[in-house]
Short mmCIF file of C-alpha atoms in Angstrom, two decimals:
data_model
loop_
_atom_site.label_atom_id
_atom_site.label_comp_id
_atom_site.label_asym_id
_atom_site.label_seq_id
_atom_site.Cartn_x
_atom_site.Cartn_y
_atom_site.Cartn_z
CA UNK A 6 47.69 31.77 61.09
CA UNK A 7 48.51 34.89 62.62
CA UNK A 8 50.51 37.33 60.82
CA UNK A 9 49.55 35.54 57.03
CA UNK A 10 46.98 37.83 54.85
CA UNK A 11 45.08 36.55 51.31
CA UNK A 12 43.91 38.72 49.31
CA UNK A 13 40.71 38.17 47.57
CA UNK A 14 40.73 36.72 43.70
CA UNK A 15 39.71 40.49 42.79
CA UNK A 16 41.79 42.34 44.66
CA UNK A 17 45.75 43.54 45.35
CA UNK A 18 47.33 43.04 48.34
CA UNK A 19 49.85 46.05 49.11
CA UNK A 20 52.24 45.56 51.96
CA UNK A 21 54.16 48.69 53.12
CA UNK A 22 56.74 49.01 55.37
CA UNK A 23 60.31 47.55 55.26
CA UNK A 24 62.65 47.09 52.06
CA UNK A 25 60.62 46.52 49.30
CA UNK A 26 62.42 45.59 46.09
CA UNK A 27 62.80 48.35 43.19
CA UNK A 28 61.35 51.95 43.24
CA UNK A 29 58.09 50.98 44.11
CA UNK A 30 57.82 52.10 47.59
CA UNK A 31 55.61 48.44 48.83
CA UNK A 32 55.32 44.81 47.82
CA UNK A 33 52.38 43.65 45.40
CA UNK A 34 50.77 40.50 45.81
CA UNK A 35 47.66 38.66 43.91
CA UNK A 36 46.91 35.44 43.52
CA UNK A 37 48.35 33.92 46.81
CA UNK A 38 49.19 34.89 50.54
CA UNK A 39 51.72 36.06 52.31
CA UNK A 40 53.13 36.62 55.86
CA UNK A 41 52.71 39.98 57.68
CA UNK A 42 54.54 40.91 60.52
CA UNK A 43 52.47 42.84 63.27
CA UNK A 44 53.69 46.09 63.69
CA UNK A 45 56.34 46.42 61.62
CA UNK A 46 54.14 45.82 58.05
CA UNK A 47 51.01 47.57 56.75
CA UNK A 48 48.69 45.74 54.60
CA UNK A 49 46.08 47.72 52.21
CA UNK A 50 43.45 46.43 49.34
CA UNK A 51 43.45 47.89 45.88
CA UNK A 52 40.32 46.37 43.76
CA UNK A 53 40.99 44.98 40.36
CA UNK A 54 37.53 44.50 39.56
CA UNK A 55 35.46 46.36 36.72
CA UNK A 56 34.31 49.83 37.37
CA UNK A 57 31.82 51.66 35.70
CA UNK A 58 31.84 55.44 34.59
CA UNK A 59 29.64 57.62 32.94
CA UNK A 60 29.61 60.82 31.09
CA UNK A 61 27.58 62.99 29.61
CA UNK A 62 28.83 66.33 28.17
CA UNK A 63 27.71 68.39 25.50
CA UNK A 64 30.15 69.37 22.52
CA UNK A 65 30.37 71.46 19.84
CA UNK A 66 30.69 69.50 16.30
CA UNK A 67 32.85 70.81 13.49
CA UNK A 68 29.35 72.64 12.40
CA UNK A 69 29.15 74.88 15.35
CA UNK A 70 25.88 72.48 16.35
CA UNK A 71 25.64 71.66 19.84
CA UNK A 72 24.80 68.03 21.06
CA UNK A 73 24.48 66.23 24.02
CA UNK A 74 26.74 62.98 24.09
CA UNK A 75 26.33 60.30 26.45
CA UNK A 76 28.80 57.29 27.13
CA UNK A 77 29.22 54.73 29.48
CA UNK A 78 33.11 53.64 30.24
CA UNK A 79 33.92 49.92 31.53
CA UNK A 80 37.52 50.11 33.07
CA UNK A 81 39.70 48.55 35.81
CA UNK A 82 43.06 48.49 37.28
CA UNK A 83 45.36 46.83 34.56
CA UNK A 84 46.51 43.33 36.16
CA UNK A 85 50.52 44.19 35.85
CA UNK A 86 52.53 45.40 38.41
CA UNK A 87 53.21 48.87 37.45
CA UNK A 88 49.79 49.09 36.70
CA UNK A 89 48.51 48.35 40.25
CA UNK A 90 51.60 50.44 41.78
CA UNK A 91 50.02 53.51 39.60
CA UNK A 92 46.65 53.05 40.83
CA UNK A 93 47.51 52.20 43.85
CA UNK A 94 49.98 55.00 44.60
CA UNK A 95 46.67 57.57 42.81
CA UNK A 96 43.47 56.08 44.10
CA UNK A 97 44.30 53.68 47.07
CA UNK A 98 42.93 55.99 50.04
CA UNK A 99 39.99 56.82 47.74
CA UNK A 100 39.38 54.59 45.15
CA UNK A 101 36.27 55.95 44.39
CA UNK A 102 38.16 58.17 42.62
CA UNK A 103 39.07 56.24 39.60
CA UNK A 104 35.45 56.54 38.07
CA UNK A 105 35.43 60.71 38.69
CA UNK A 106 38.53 60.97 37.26
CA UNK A 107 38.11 58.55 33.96
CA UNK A 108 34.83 60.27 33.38
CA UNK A 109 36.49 63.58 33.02
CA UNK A 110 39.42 61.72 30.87
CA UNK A 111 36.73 61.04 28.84
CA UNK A 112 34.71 63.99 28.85
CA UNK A 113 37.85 65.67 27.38
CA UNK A 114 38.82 63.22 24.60
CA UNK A 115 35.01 63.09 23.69
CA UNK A 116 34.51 67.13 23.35
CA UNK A 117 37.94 66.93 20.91
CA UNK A 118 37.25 64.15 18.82
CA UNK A 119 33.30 65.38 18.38
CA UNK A 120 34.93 68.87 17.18
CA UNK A 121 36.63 67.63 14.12
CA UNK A 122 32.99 65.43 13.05
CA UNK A 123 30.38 66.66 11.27
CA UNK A 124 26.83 65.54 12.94
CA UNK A 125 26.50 63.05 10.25
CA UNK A 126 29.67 61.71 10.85
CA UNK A 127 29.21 61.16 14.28
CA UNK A 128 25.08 59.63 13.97
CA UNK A 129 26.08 57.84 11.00
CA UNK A 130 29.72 57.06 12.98
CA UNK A 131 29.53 55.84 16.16
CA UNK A 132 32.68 53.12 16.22
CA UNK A 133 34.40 55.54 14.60
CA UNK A 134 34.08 58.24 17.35
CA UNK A 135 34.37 55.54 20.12
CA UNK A 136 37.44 53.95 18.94
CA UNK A 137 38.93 57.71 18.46
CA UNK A 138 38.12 58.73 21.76
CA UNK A 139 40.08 55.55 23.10
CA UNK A 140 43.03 55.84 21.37
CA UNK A 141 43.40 59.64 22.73
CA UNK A 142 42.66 58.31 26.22
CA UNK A 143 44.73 55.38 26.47
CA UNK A 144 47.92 56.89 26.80
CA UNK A 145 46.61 59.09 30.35
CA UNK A 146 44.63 56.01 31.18
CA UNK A 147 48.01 53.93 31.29
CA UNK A 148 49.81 56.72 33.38
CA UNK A 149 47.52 55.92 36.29
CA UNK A 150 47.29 52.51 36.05
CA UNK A 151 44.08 51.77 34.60
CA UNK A 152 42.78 50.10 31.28
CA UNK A 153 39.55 50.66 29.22
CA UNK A 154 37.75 47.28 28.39
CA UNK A 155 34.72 49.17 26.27
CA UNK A 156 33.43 52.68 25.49
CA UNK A 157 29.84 52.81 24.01
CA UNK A 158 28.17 55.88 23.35
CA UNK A 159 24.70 55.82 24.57
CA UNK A 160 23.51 58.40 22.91
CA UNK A 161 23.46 61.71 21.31
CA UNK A 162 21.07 64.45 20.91
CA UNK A 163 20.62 67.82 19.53
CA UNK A 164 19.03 69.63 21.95
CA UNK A 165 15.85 70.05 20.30
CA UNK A 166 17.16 71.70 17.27
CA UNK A 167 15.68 69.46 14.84
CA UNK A 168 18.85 69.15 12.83
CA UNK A 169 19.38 65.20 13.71
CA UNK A 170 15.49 64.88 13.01
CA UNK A 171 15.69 67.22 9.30
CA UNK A 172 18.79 64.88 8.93
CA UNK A 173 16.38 61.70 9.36
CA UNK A 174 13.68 62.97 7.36
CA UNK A 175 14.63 62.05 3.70
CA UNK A 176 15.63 58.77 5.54
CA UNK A 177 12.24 58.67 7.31
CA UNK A 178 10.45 59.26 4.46
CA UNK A 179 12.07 56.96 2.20
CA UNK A 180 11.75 54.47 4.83
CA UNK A 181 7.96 54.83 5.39
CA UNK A 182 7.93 54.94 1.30
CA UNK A 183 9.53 51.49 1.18
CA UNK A 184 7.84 50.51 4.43
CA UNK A 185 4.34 51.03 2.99
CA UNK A 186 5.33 49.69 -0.43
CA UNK A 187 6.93 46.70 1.67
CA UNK A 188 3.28 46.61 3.67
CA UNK A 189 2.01 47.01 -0.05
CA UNK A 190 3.31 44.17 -1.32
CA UNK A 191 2.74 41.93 1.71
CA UNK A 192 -0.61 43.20 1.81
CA UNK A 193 -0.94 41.53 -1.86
CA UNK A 194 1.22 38.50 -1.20
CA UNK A 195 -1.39 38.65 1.87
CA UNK A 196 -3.99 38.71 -0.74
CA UNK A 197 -2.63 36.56 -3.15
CA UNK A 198 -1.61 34.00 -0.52
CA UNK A 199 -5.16 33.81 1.34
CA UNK A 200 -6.88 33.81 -2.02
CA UNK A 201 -4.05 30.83 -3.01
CA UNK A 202 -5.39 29.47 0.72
CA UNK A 203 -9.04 29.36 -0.26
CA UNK A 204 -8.25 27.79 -3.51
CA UNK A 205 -6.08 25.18 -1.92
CA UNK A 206 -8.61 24.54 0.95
CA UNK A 207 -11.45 24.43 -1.78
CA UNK A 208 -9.34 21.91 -3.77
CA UNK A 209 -8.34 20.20 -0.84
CA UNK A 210 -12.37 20.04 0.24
CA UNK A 211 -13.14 18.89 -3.22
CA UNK A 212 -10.72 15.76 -2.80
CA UNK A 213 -11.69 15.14 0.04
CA UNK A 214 -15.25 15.12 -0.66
CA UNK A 215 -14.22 12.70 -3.59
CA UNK A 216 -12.21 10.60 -1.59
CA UNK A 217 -14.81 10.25 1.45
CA UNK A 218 -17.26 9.51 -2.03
CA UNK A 219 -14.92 6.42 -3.05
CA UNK A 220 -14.54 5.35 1.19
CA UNK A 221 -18.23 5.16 1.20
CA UNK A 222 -18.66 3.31 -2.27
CA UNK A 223 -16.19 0.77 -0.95
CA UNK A 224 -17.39 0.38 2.31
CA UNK A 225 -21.14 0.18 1.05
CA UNK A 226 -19.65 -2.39 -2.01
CA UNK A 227 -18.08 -4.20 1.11
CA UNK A 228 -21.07 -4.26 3.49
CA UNK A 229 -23.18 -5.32 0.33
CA UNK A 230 -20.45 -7.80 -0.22
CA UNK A 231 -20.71 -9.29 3.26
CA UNK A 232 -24.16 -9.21 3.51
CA UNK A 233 -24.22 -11.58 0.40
CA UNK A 234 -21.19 -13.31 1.39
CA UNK A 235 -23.50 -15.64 4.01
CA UNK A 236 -26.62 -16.53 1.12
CA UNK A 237 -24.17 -16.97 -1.73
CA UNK A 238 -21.90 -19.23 0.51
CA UNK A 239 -25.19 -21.06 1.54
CA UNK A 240 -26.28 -21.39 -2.29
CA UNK A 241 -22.78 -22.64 -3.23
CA UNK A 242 -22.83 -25.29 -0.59
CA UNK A 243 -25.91 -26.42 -1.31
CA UNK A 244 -25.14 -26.78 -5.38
CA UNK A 245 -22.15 -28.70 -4.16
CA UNK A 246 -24.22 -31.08 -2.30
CA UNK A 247 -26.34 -30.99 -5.14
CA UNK A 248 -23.72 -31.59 -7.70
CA UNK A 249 -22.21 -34.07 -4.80
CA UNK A 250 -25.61 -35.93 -5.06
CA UNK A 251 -25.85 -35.75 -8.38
CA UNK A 252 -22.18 -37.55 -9.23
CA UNK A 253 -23.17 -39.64 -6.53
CA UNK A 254 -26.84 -40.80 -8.32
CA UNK A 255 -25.45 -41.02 -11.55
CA UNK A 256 -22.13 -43.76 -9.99
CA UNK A 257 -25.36 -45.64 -8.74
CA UNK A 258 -27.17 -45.58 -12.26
CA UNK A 259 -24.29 -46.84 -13.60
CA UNK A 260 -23.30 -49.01 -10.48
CA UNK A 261 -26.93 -50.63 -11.38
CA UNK A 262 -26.52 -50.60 -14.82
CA UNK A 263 -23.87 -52.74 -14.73
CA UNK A 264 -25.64 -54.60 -12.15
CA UNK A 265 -28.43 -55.14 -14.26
CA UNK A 266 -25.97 -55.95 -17.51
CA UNK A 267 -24.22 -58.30 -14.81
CA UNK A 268 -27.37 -59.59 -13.01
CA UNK A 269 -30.43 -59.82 -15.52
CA UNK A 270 -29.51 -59.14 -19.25
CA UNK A 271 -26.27 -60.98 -19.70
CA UNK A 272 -27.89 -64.57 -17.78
CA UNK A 273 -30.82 -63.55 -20.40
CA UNK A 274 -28.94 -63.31 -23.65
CA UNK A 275 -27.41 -66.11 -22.50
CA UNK A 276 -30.29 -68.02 -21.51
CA UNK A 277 -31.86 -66.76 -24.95
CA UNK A 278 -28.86 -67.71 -27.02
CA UNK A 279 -29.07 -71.56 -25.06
CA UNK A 280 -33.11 -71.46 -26.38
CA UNK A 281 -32.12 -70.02 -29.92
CA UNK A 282 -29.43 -72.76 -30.24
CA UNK A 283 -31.98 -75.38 -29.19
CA UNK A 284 -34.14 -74.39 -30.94
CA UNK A 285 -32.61 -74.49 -34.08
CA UNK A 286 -31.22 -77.85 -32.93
CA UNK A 287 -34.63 -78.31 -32.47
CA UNK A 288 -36.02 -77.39 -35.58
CA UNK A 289 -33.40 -79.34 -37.77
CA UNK A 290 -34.32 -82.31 -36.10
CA UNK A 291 -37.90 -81.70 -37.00
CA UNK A 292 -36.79 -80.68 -40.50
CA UNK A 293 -34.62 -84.33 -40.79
CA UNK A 294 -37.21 -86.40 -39.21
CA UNK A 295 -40.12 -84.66 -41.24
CA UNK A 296 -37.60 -84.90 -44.79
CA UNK A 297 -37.32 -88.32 -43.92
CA UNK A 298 -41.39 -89.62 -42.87
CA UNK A 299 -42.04 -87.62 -46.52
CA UNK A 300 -39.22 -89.34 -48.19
CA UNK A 301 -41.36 -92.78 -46.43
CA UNK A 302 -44.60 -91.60 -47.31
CA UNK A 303 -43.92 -90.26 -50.96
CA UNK A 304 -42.78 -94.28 -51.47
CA UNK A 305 -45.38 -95.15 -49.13
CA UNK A 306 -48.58 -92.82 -50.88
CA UNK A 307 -46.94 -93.94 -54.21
CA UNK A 308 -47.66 -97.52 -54.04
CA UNK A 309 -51.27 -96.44 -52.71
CA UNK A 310 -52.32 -94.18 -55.39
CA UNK A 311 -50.64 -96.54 -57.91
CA UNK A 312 -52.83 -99.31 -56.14
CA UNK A 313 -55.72 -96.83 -56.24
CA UNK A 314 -55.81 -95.97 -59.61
CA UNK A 315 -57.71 -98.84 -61.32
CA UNK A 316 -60.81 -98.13 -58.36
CA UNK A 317 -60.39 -94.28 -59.36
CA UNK A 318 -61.13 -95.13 -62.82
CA UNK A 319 -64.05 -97.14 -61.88
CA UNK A 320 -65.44 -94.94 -60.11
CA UNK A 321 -65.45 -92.09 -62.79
CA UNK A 322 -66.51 -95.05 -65.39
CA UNK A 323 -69.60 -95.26 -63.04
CA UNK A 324 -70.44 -91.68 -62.85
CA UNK A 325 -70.19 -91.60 -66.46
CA UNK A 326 -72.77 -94.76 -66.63
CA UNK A 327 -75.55 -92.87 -65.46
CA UNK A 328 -74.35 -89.81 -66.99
CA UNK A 329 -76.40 -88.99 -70.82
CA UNK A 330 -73.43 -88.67 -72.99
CA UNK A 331 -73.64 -88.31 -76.41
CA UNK A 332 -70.26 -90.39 -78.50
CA UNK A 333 -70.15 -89.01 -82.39
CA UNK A 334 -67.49 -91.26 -83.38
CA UNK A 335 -68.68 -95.15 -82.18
CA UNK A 336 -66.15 -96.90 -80.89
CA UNK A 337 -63.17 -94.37 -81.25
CA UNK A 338 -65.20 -92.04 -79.56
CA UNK A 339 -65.55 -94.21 -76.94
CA UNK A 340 -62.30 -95.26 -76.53
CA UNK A 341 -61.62 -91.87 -76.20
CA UNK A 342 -63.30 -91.22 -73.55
CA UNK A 343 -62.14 -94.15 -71.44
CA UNK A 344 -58.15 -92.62 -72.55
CA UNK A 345 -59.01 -89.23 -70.87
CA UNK A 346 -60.41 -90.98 -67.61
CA UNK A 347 -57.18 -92.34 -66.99
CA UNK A 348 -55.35 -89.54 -68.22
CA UNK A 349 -57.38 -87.81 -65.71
CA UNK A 350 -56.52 -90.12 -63.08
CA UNK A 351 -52.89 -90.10 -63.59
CA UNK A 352 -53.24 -86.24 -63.61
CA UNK A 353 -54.58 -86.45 -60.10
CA UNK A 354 -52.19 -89.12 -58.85
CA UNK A 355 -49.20 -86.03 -59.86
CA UNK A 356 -51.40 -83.69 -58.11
CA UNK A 357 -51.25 -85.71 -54.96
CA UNK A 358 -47.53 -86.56 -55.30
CA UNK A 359 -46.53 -82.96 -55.94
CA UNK A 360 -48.42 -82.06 -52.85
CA UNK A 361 -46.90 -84.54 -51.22
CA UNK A 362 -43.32 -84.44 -52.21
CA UNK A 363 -43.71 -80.83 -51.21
CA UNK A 364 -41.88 -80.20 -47.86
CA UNK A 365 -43.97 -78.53 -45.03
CA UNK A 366 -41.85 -74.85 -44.17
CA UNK A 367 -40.03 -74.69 -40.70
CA UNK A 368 -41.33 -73.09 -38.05
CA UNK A 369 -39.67 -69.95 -37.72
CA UNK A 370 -36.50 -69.61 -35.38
CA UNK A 371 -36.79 -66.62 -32.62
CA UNK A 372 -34.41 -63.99 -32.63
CA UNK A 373 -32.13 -63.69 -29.70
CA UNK A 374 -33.08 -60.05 -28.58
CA UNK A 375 -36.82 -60.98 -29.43
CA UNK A 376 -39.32 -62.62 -27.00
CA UNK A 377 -38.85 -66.15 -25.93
CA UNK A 378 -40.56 -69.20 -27.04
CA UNK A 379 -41.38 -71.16 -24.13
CA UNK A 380 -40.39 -74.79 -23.93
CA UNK A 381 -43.10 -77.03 -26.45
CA UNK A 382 -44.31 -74.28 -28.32
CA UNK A 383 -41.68 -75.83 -31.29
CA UNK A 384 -43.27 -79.04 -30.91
CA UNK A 385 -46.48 -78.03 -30.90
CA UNK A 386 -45.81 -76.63 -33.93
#
């Protein structure tokens, strides 16, 4: 719109001209626009952002030894009013300015403070300088409007006098002391530490060597496993059938056996028991029938011998005729004689009866579990 001006986010707008409100002699405005008349207003820019100054002055320290102090300055407008009216009122046709001007603030503060510090104070010091050198500044700082955000001193040397480097010296040496004990002692913990290495890696190689020992046992064990795995698996099947066949041949055996039992030797005992009992049957029909035909003939032979007897006699009377026997006593003698043939005949007649009254044995009976007599062999008998 014509007539309205913004200033930028960094930056104070300053409009001149007219009434402006208080002693300041034109408006302020940040942060937002505002409306300009042509002719009648004046609008100029006053930056608020950081600035940058540097200085580098020598001074003289409280030991009459020169040194050459360098420090940077970070400052800016401060963001208040008054602050902005100040710099603005100093520094607005040339705000370049600001940095000349703060440098020599500085330069000033910085050659009083280092005065009253010893050189070792200030090296060993810095904060303490810095923070000295701001609090004498801040007060002229604030008068023309700007604040300090940092002061760092950048360095400071002694112009080649050698005091700052006889200062370091002890330090130095102490510090190369303890930096080659320090490389001392990590050269041995070096030492120590590769040495602890080797020992590890050697132990470590040693298990492992022992461990790949046991892999290959057990994988050689294994392999020799499998490779037997196939004949022994072939053995044991074949003992199983063997075993199989054997159960199997032995069932049959006994599968026959009783077969056989059932079949053959059970009809045979039986068969023999049926011959033994007929036999016996037989034979103690024999044994009646032959008790009773010698019971018969005993009468029978009895009657014929006694009927015989008188002819036996005679006949040993005639083999005595022709016989030349001599008789001592006459006729005693003689009848003597004719007594003992019939005594003698009467002896033979009980020969021939006790022979005969004698009953023939019977035949023998066979045994069950013996061979067989076959039919008529009892009779024939």
């Amino acid at each position: 719109m014509f007539g309205y001006r913004v200033p930028a986010p960094n930056e104070a707008m300053l409009i001149s001209g007219g009434n402006s409100k208080g002693a300041s002699p034109f408006r302020v405005v940040t942060g937002h626009g505002a409306f300009v008349m042509p002719v009648f207003r004046k609008v100029r820019f006053l930056t608020l952002a950081m600035c940058e100054a540097e200085v580098t002055e020598v001074c003289v320290t409280k030991q009459a030894i020169a040194l050459t102090v360098r420090a940077v300055i970070a400052f800016k407008v401060g963001n208040d009013t008054e602050s902005i009216v100040n710099a603005g009122q100093r520094f607005l046709s040339d705000q370049d300015q600001m940095s000349v001007l703060t440098g020599r603030i500085f330069a000033g503060h910085l050659r009083s403070i280092i005065g009253s510090m010893t050189v070792e104070e200030i090296i060993t010091e810095r904060q303490k300088l810095a923070t000295e050198v701001l609090d004498g500044s801040a007060v002229e700082m604030a008068k023309i409007g700007l604040t300090v955000d940092a002061l760092q001193i950048q360095s400071i040397d002694d112009m080649k006098l050698g005091y700052i480097a006889a200062m370091a010296a002890p330090h130095n040496a102490a510090i190369q002391r303890d930096a080659q004990i320090a490389q001392a002692v990590a050269n041995k913990t070096a030492a120590e530490a590769e040495q602890e290495s080797q020992r590890t890696q050697a132990e470590y190689a040693r298990q492992t060597s022992i461990v790949q020992a046991q892999y290959r046992a057990e994988v050689e064990a294994a392999q020799a496993e499998a490779a037997q795995a196939g004949p022994l698996a072939q053995a044991k099947a074949q003992q199983e059938v063997i075993d199989a066949r054997t159960v199997l041949a032995q069932r049959e055996a006994e599968l026959r056996q009783q077969q056989l039992v059932a079949e053959v030797i059970k009809p045979a005992d039986a068969e023999a028991e049926r011959i033994r009992i007929l036999a016996i049957a037989e034979a103690e029909k024999m044994r009646v029938q032959a008790e009773a035909a010698a019971s018969h003939n005993r009468v029978a032979l009895d009657r014929m011998l006694i009927d015989q007897l008188p002819q036996i006699v005679r006949e040993a009377g005639r083999g005595l005729s022709g016989a030349n026997v001599n008789i001592l006593n006459g006729a005693d003698g003689l009848g003597e004689m004719a007594a003992g043939l019939v005594g003698q005949g009467l002896s033979i007649l009980d020969s021939v009866k006790r022979g005969l009254s004698t009953p023939p044995s019977p035949a023998p009976v066979p045994e069950a579990n013996g061979q067989l007599p076959k039919p008529g062999e009892l009779t024939a008998s």
